[in-house]
Amino acid sequence: MILIVLAALILISWSGYHNHLRRSLESQQRAASHVVLTRDGEGGSPPAGEATGTPTDSGSDYRPGALEHKAAPAFTLVDLNGRKVSLSDYRGKAVLVNFWATWCGPCQVEIPWFIQLHNQYASQGFEILGVSNDTLDDDDQTRLEQEKQEVSTYAAKMKMNYPVLLHGDTLAAAYGNFDSLPTSFFIDRKGTVVAETNGLHPRDEVEADIKKALATGGQ
Amino acid sequence: MLLLPASHVLSGGPLFAQTIPSVSRSGSKTSVQFLYPEQISVPAGKPFSTDLHFRVDPGLHINSHSPHEKSLIPTNLLVVEEPGLKVQSVDFPVGAEYSFAFSPAEKLSIYSDQFVLRAHLTAERGEHLLQGVLRYQACDSNSCYPPKTIPVAIDVIAK
């Protein structure tokens, strides 16, 4: 009799545990759905830019400095006015390609530095491309316009005096799968990456990298 | 351990969805984990409150439910609507004040270490699955990571 009761208890416990496992699995399977229903939902496919890179989710394999001394990957993105901007348009200039986002606090600190340094070194052939990694919902035209306006408003508030490009997430794979912002690439006049930084770095270090990009690559 | 008293809360509604929004894909590191509970027993048909425990990875922080800057992405809970289970509201703790070392004048409202959300719900008799996602955006001391989501799933047994 005792054995029967014990067996029944074991059966009940196993059944409950199995049911919990099933529910957990069902939950995980549902979570793999690509349906994004809210404005703040994440995921889905990044919008198709004209970058040579492949859209990716995050930089789990990011290695800082992997692109140094290599040719900067080519790209074409659209600026806030809808104009196409290519990295190749700036051949012969030293270029800082800075990946940022409106939600990135450290980015907000360095952007004023960039503005000052752009003013200081533009006459020597220095340019900055501010590539926004803000998520843009290409499937919803109304939201897309609102999101673009938010980036535009932010750029105006910060007084960014250099091109601001959209859909920066489409370049993540080509530029080493970086997984955090800000991330910057300093490119010389011949298109070679001379320095790469991830995270906020001191202003004088930024200026030194700009000088390095201006000094190398020749005309 | 950041566990604020119940009096220091902000009540906010969860965001509702009919299916779960896509979560951060596997291979993409998430900085926050849902700890527990996995299962709760509640009185059928009566209001009930349960605490949802989360942990932020060491060295990181996430924006609170009410960050001071409009451009910052708040922590939110999105809940899938399910017949027989109604989540009336969710209490979010007030964030702690934090400043990046490079910007001491700018105060952020953040969660770090462990934090707790309190969900207020009512369930009809039977078994239900409270499922949803927590959306957050994390930073370390000098860089920030893209917004991410993690799944939240709790068996609700109403008797």
Short mmCIF file of C-alpha atoms in Angstrom, two decimals:
data_model
loop_
_atom_site.label_atom_id
_atom_site.label_comp_id
_atom_site.label_asym_id
_atom_site.label_seq_id
_atom_site.Cartn_x
_atom_site.Cartn_y
_atom_site.Cartn_z
CA MET A 1 0.00 0.00 0.00
CA ILE A 2 2.83 2.34 0.96
CA LEU A 3 4.64 1.48 -2.26
CA ILE A 4 1.55 2.29 -4.29
CA VAL A 5 1.21 5.69 -2.60
CA LEU A 6 4.91 6.38 -3.10
CA ALA A 7 4.70 5.45 -6.76
CA ALA A 8 1.69 7.72 -7.20
CA LEU A 9 3.54 10.63 -5.57
CA ILE A 10 6.56 10.10 -7.81
CA LEU A 11 4.30 9.98 -10.86
CA ILE A 12 2.54 13.20 -9.88
CA SER A 13 5.85 15.00 -9.27
CA TRP A 14 7.31 13.84 -12.59
CA SER A 15 4.17 14.90 -14.40
CA GLY A 16 4.33 18.37 -12.89
CA TYR A 17 8.00 18.75 -13.72
CA HIS A 18 7.46 17.54 -17.28
CA ASN A 19 4.58 19.95 -17.71
CA HIS A 20 6.76 22.83 -16.52
CA LEU A 21 9.49 21.84 -18.98
CA ARG A 22 6.96 21.71 -21.79
CA ARG A 23 5.64 25.16 -20.91
CA SER A 24 9.17 26.56 -20.76
CA LEU A 25 9.94 25.09 -24.17
CA GLU A 26 6.72 26.48 -25.63
CA SER A 27 7.59 29.87 -24.21
CA GLN A 28 11.05 29.80 -25.73
CA GLN A 29 9.68 28.72 -29.09
CA ARG A 30 7.18 31.56 -29.06
CA ALA A 31 9.95 33.94 -28.11
CA ALA A 32 11.75 33.01 -31.31
CA SER A 33 8.93 34.60 -33.28
CA HIS A 34 9.93 37.51 -35.47
CA VAL A 35 6.72 39.41 -34.83
CA VAL A 36 7.47 42.81 -33.37
CA LEU A 37 4.34 44.50 -32.18
CA THR A 38 5.51 47.48 -30.18
CA ARG A 39 7.50 50.53 -31.03
CA ASP A 40 10.16 49.47 -28.59
CA GLY A 41 10.39 45.91 -29.85
CA GLU A 42 13.78 44.81 -30.96
CA GLY A 43 14.76 42.31 -33.57
CA GLY A 44 13.57 41.53 -37.02
CA SER A 45 15.91 42.12 -39.90
CA PRO A 46 17.91 45.31 -40.06
CA PRO A 47 16.93 47.51 -42.98
CA ALA A 48 18.71 46.88 -46.25
CA GLY A 49 21.26 49.63 -46.80
CA GLU A 50 23.66 49.77 -49.64
CA ALA A 51 26.59 48.70 -47.54
CA THR A 52 28.89 45.98 -48.63
CA GLY A 53 28.56 44.43 -45.20
CA THR A 54 25.89 41.94 -44.13
CA PRO A 55 23.38 43.07 -41.51
CA THR A 56 24.01 41.45 -38.17
CA ASP A 57 22.61 41.53 -34.66
CA SER A 58 25.50 42.08 -32.35
CA GLY A 59 29.23 41.83 -32.00
CA SER A 60 29.80 38.72 -30.01
CA ASP A 61 33.00 38.18 -32.04
CA TYR A 62 34.21 41.78 -32.03
CA ARG A 63 37.98 42.22 -31.78
CA PRO A 64 39.04 45.85 -31.22
CA GLY A 65 41.65 47.01 -33.66
CA ALA A 66 41.03 44.20 -36.17
CA LEU A 67 40.61 46.69 -39.02
CA GLU A 68 43.71 48.74 -38.28
CA HIS A 69 46.16 48.92 -41.21
CA LYS A 70 43.47 47.53 -43.52
CA ALA A 71 41.37 49.21 -46.17
CA ALA A 72 38.24 50.72 -44.68
CA PRO A 73 35.21 48.79 -45.95
CA ALA A 74 33.35 50.73 -48.61
CA PHE A 75 29.79 51.82 -47.96
CA THR A 76 27.00 54.04 -49.20
CA LEU A 77 24.39 55.30 -46.77
CA VAL A 78 21.71 57.96 -46.84
CA ASP A 79 22.02 61.20 -44.89
CA LEU A 80 19.29 63.10 -43.05
CA ASN A 81 18.30 64.86 -46.26
CA GLY A 82 17.93 61.64 -48.19
CA ARG A 83 21.17 62.10 -50.13
CA LYS A 84 23.43 59.12 -50.77
CA VAL A 85 26.85 59.48 -49.20
CA SER A 86 29.71 57.09 -49.97
CA LEU A 87 32.98 56.72 -48.14
CA SER A 88 34.68 56.84 -51.54
CA ASP A 89 33.41 60.43 -51.95
CA TYR A 90 36.08 61.39 -49.38
CA ARG A 91 39.07 59.74 -50.97
CA GLY A 92 42.05 62.03 -50.50
CA LYS A 93 40.74 63.25 -47.14
CA ALA A 94 41.29 61.93 -43.65
CA VAL A 95 37.97 60.66 -42.38
CA LEU A 96 36.62 59.80 -38.95
CA VAL A 97 33.75 57.34 -39.29
CA ASN A 98 31.98 57.55 -35.94
CA PHE A 99 29.19 55.13 -35.02
CA TRP A 100 26.80 56.63 -32.45
CA ALA A 101 23.14 56.65 -31.37
CA THR A 102 20.75 59.06 -29.68
CA TRP A 103 20.47 56.69 -26.72
CA CYS A 104 24.23 56.55 -26.17
CA GLY A 105 25.36 58.72 -23.25
CA PRO A 106 29.12 58.51 -23.94
CA CYS A 107 28.43 59.48 -27.57
CA GLN A 108 26.80 62.66 -26.32
CA VAL A 109 30.04 63.57 -24.53
CA GLU A 110 32.36 63.17 -27.52
CA ILE A 111 30.18 64.75 -30.21
CA PRO A 112 30.98 68.32 -29.04
CA TRP A 113 34.68 67.40 -29.21
CA PHE A 114 34.19 66.19 -32.78
CA ILE A 115 32.50 69.46 -33.71
CA GLN A 116 35.42 71.46 -32.35
CA LEU A 117 38.01 69.20 -33.98
CA HIS A 118 36.16 69.30 -37.28
CA ASN A 119 36.31 73.09 -37.21
CA GLN A 120 39.99 72.97 -36.36
CA TYR A 121 41.21 70.43 -38.91
CA ALA A 122 38.75 70.67 -41.83
CA SER A 123 41.06 73.04 -43.68
CA GLN A 124 43.75 70.35 -43.62
CA GLY A 125 41.44 67.87 -45.33
CA PHE A 126 39.68 66.28 -42.36
CA GLU A 127 36.06 65.15 -42.46
CA ILE A 128 33.74 63.30 -40.11
CA LEU A 129 30.88 60.97 -40.99
CA GLY A 130 28.50 60.51 -38.05
CA VAL A 131 26.80 57.16 -38.62
CA SER A 132 23.66 56.74 -36.54
CA ASN A 133 22.89 53.28 -35.21
CA ASP A 134 19.40 54.29 -34.13
CA THR A 135 16.87 51.63 -35.11
CA LEU A 136 14.70 52.65 -38.06
CA ASP A 137 11.50 50.77 -38.86
CA ASP A 138 11.49 50.59 -42.65
CA ASP A 139 8.27 48.56 -42.62
CA ASP A 140 6.22 51.36 -41.09
CA GLN A 141 6.50 54.60 -43.03
CA THR A 142 4.91 56.73 -40.31
CA ARG A 143 7.21 55.40 -37.62
CA LEU A 144 10.19 55.63 -39.96
CA GLU A 145 9.62 59.33 -40.52
CA GLN A 146 9.17 59.89 -36.80
CA GLU A 147 12.37 57.99 -36.00
CA LYS A 148 14.33 59.89 -38.65
CA GLN A 149 12.98 63.13 -37.24
CA GLU A 150 14.21 62.15 -33.78
CA VAL A 151 17.72 61.61 -35.13
CA SER A 152 17.49 64.88 -37.03
CA THR A 153 16.29 66.78 -33.97
CA TYR A 154 19.08 65.30 -31.90
CA ALA A 155 21.70 66.21 -34.52
CA ALA A 156 20.39 69.77 -34.64
CA LYS A 157 20.34 70.04 -30.85
CA MET A 158 23.96 68.85 -30.70
CA LYS A 159 24.89 71.20 -33.57
CA MET A 160 26.57 68.41 -35.51
CA ASN A 161 28.43 70.16 -38.31
CA TYR A 162 29.25 67.08 -40.36
CA PRO A 163 27.19 64.57 -42.36
CA VAL A 164 24.87 62.38 -40.29
CA LEU A 165 24.13 59.08 -41.96
CA LEU A 166 21.36 56.60 -41.20
CA HIS A 167 21.12 52.79 -40.95
CA GLY A 168 24.53 52.38 -39.35
CA ASP A 169 23.51 48.92 -38.14
CA THR A 170 23.89 47.67 -41.71
CA LEU A 171 27.65 48.28 -41.47
CA ALA A 172 28.22 46.38 -38.23
CA ALA A 173 29.45 43.17 -39.86
CA ALA A 174 31.73 44.92 -42.34
CA TYR A 175 33.27 47.02 -39.57
CA GLY A 176 34.19 44.13 -37.30
CA ASN A 177 30.89 43.33 -35.59
CA PHE A 178 31.41 45.94 -32.88
CA ASP A 179 28.89 45.49 -30.11
CA SER A 180 28.82 48.81 -28.34
CA LEU A 181 28.89 52.53 -28.98
CA PRO A 182 30.61 54.79 -29.56
CA THR A 183 32.96 53.09 -32.01
CA SER A 184 35.21 55.13 -34.29
CA PHE A 185 37.46 54.43 -37.24
CA PHE A 186 40.14 56.92 -38.27
CA ILE A 187 40.88 56.56 -41.99
CA ASP A 188 43.79 58.13 -43.86
CA ARG A 189 43.72 59.80 -47.26
CA LYS A 190 44.28 56.51 -49.06
CA GLY A 191 41.41 54.80 -47.28
CA THR A 192 43.42 52.80 -44.73
CA VAL A 193 42.21 52.51 -41.14
CA VAL A 194 45.01 53.98 -38.97
CA ALA A 195 43.20 53.79 -35.64
CA GLU A 196 40.07 52.29 -34.14
CA THR A 197 38.47 53.05 -30.79
CA ASN A 198 35.60 51.42 -28.94
CA GLY A 199 33.97 53.28 -26.06
CA LEU A 200 34.64 56.84 -24.96
CA HIS A 201 38.32 57.85 -25.15
CA PRO A 202 39.96 61.05 -23.89
CA ARG A 203 39.75 64.06 -26.17
CA ASP A 204 43.50 64.33 -26.64
CA GLU A 205 43.58 60.72 -27.80
CA VAL A 206 40.92 61.48 -30.39
CA GLU A 207 42.92 64.46 -31.60
CA ALA A 208 46.08 62.36 -31.85
CA ASP A 209 44.24 59.81 -34.01
CA ILE A 210 42.96 62.60 -36.26
CA LYS A 211 46.51 63.88 -36.70
CA LYS A 212 47.67 60.36 -37.51
CA ALA A 213 44.99 60.02 -40.19
CA LEU A 214 45.98 63.39 -41.67
CA ALA A 215 49.68 62.60 -41.63
CA THR A 216 49.56 59.22 -43.37
CA GLY A 217 48.32 58.18 -46.78
CA GLY A 218 49.75 61.20 -48.59
CA GLN A 219 47.97 62.98 -51.43
CA MET B 1 21.50 44.37 -3.69
CA LEU B 2 19.15 46.94 -5.12
CA LEU B 3 15.75 46.03 -3.70
CA LEU B 4 13.78 49.12 -2.99
CA PRO B 5 10.93 49.21 -0.47
CA ALA B 6 7.46 48.97 -1.92
CA SER B 7 6.86 52.65 -1.15
CA HIS B 8 9.57 53.69 -3.60
CA VAL B 9 7.91 52.54 -6.74
CA LEU B 10 6.58 53.90 -9.93
CA SER B 11 3.43 52.29 -11.18
CA GLY B 12 3.37 51.74 -14.88
CA GLY B 13 1.27 49.67 -17.14
CA PRO B 14 2.91 46.79 -18.91
CA LEU B 15 2.80 47.02 -22.67
CA PHE B 16 0.55 44.38 -24.19
CA ALA B 17 1.07 42.29 -27.30
CA GLN B 18 -0.75 39.42 -28.94
CA THR B 19 2.44 37.50 -29.54
CA ILE B 20 5.86 37.85 -28.05
CA PRO B 21 8.03 40.47 -29.69
CA SER B 22 11.26 39.04 -31.01
CA VAL B 23 13.89 38.63 -28.36
CA SER B 24 17.61 39.10 -28.70
CA ARG B 25 18.85 36.23 -30.86
CA SER B 26 20.99 33.50 -29.39
CA GLY B 27 24.68 34.34 -29.63
CA SER B 28 23.92 37.93 -28.80
CA LYS B 29 25.05 38.55 -25.25
CA THR B 30 22.33 39.85 -22.94
CA SER B 31 23.25 41.85 -19.87
CA VAL B 32 20.15 41.14 -17.80
CA GLN B 33 18.70 37.84 -16.61
CA PHE B 34 15.25 36.99 -15.32
CA LEU B 35 15.86 35.06 -12.10
CA TYR B 36 12.51 33.97 -10.68
CA PRO B 37 9.73 33.01 -10.06
CA GLU B 38 9.13 30.26 -12.57
CA GLN B 39 5.79 29.30 -11.08
CA ILE B 40 3.29 30.92 -8.74
CA SER B 41 0.06 29.80 -7.11
CA VAL B 42 -2.67 32.43 -6.87
CA PRO B 43 -6.26 32.54 -5.61
CA ALA B 44 -8.58 32.23 -8.60
CA GLY B 45 -10.45 35.40 -9.50
CA LYS B 46 -8.80 37.55 -6.83
CA PRO B 47 -6.17 40.28 -7.26
CA PHE B 48 -2.67 39.02 -6.58
CA SER B 49 0.77 40.59 -6.65
CA THR B 50 4.00 38.84 -7.46
CA ASP B 51 7.60 40.04 -7.56
CA LEU B 52 9.67 39.47 -10.68
CA HIS B 53 13.39 39.32 -9.91
CA PHE B 54 16.04 40.39 -12.40
CA ARG B 55 19.80 40.74 -12.30
CA VAL B 56 22.08 43.09 -14.26
CA ASP B 57 25.56 41.81 -15.06
CA PRO B 58 28.35 43.21 -12.86
CA GLY B 59 29.90 46.37 -14.21
CA LEU B 60 26.81 47.29 -16.20
CA HIS B 61 23.73 49.38 -15.60
CA ILE B 62 20.47 49.81 -17.46
CA ASN B 63 18.18 52.83 -17.68
CA SER B 64 15.33 52.76 -15.20
CA HIS B 65 11.69 52.81 -16.24
CA SER B 66 11.85 56.63 -16.11
CA PRO B 67 15.21 57.92 -17.37
CA HIS B 68 15.82 61.65 -17.03
CA GLU B 69 16.55 62.17 -20.74
CA LYS B 70 13.91 61.65 -23.40
CA SER B 71 16.43 60.15 -25.81
CA LEU B 72 17.35 57.36 -23.39
CA ILE B 73 15.60 54.02 -23.72
CA PRO B 74 13.59 53.06 -20.61
CA THR B 75 13.27 49.58 -19.14
CA ASN B 76 9.85 48.21 -20.00
CA LEU B 77 7.91 45.00 -19.60
CA LEU B 78 5.84 43.77 -22.53
CA VAL B 79 3.22 41.14 -21.64
CA VAL B 80 1.36 38.82 -24.00
CA GLU B 81 -2.37 38.93 -23.51
CA GLU B 82 -3.74 35.55 -22.51
CA PRO B 83 -7.36 34.52 -21.92
CA GLY B 84 -8.08 34.06 -18.25
CA LEU B 85 -5.06 36.00 -17.08
CA LYS B 86 -5.04 39.75 -16.67
CA VAL B 87 -2.02 41.83 -15.66
CA GLN B 88 -3.48 45.09 -14.39
CA SER B 89 -0.27 46.95 -13.73
CA VAL B 90 3.42 46.62 -13.03
CA ASP B 91 5.36 48.55 -10.40
CA PHE B 92 8.88 49.58 -11.37
CA PRO B 93 11.39 50.62 -8.71
CA VAL B 94 12.71 54.15 -8.71
CA GLY B 95 16.14 54.16 -10.30
CA ALA B 96 19.35 54.96 -8.50
CA GLU B 97 21.20 58.14 -9.36
CA TYR B 98 24.34 57.55 -11.43
CA SER B 99 26.78 59.61 -13.44
CA PHE B 100 29.41 58.59 -15.93
CA ALA B 101 32.86 59.58 -14.67
CA PHE B 102 33.38 61.73 -17.76
CA SER B 103 30.12 63.61 -17.20
CA PRO B 104 29.62 64.05 -13.45
CA ALA B 105 27.04 66.80 -13.81
CA GLU B 106 24.65 64.64 -15.81
CA LYS B 107 22.56 62.41 -13.54
CA LEU B 108 21.10 59.20 -14.88
CA SER B 109 18.35 57.06 -13.36
CA ILE B 110 19.49 53.44 -13.51
CA TYR B 111 19.09 49.89 -12.27
CA SER B 112 22.12 47.78 -11.44
CA ASP B 113 22.85 44.51 -9.63
CA GLN B 114 19.37 43.12 -8.81
CA PHE B 115 16.02 44.82 -9.22
CA VAL B 116 12.43 43.76 -8.74
CA LEU B 117 9.25 44.50 -10.64
CA ARG B 118 5.91 43.84 -8.97
CA ALA B 119 3.13 42.59 -11.23
CA HIS B 120 -0.51 42.94 -10.17
CA LEU B 121 -2.69 40.32 -11.79
CA THR B 122 -5.92 38.36 -11.66
CA ALA B 123 -6.29 34.82 -12.96
CA GLU B 124 -9.32 32.64 -13.60
CA ARG B 125 -9.25 29.13 -12.18
CA GLY B 126 -6.79 26.94 -14.05
CA GLU B 127 -3.25 27.03 -15.35
CA HIS B 128 -1.94 30.00 -17.29
CA LEU B 129 1.34 31.17 -18.71
CA LEU B 130 2.36 34.73 -17.99
CA GLN B 131 4.79 35.45 -20.78
CA GLY B 132 6.42 38.55 -22.05
CA VAL B 133 9.74 40.29 -22.55
CA LEU B 134 11.76 42.79 -20.60
CA ARG B 135 13.24 45.48 -22.85
CA TYR B 136 16.29 47.34 -21.62
CA GLN B 137 19.37 49.20 -22.76
CA ALA B 138 22.67 48.66 -20.95
CA CYS B 139 25.91 50.58 -20.61
CA ASP B 140 29.21 50.04 -18.86
CA SER B 141 31.50 52.80 -17.62
CA ASN B 142 32.29 54.25 -21.05
CA SER B 143 30.18 52.61 -23.74
CA CYS B 144 26.59 51.56 -24.39
CA TYR B 145 25.04 48.46 -25.91
CA PRO B 146 22.05 48.31 -28.23
CA PRO B 147 18.60 47.81 -26.71
CA LYS B 148 17.85 44.18 -26.01
CA THR B 149 14.99 42.02 -24.80
CA ILE B 150 14.88 38.90 -22.63
CA PRO B 151 11.96 36.51 -22.24
CA VAL B 152 9.94 36.32 -19.04
CA ALA B 153 7.74 33.27 -18.47
CA ILE B 154 5.88 32.28 -15.32
CA ASP B 155 3.45 29.44 -14.78
CA VAL B 156 0.41 30.80 -12.99
CA ILE B 157 -1.71 28.22 -11.20
CA ALA B 158 -5.01 29.65 -10.01
CA LYS B 159 -7.05 27.58 -7.55
#
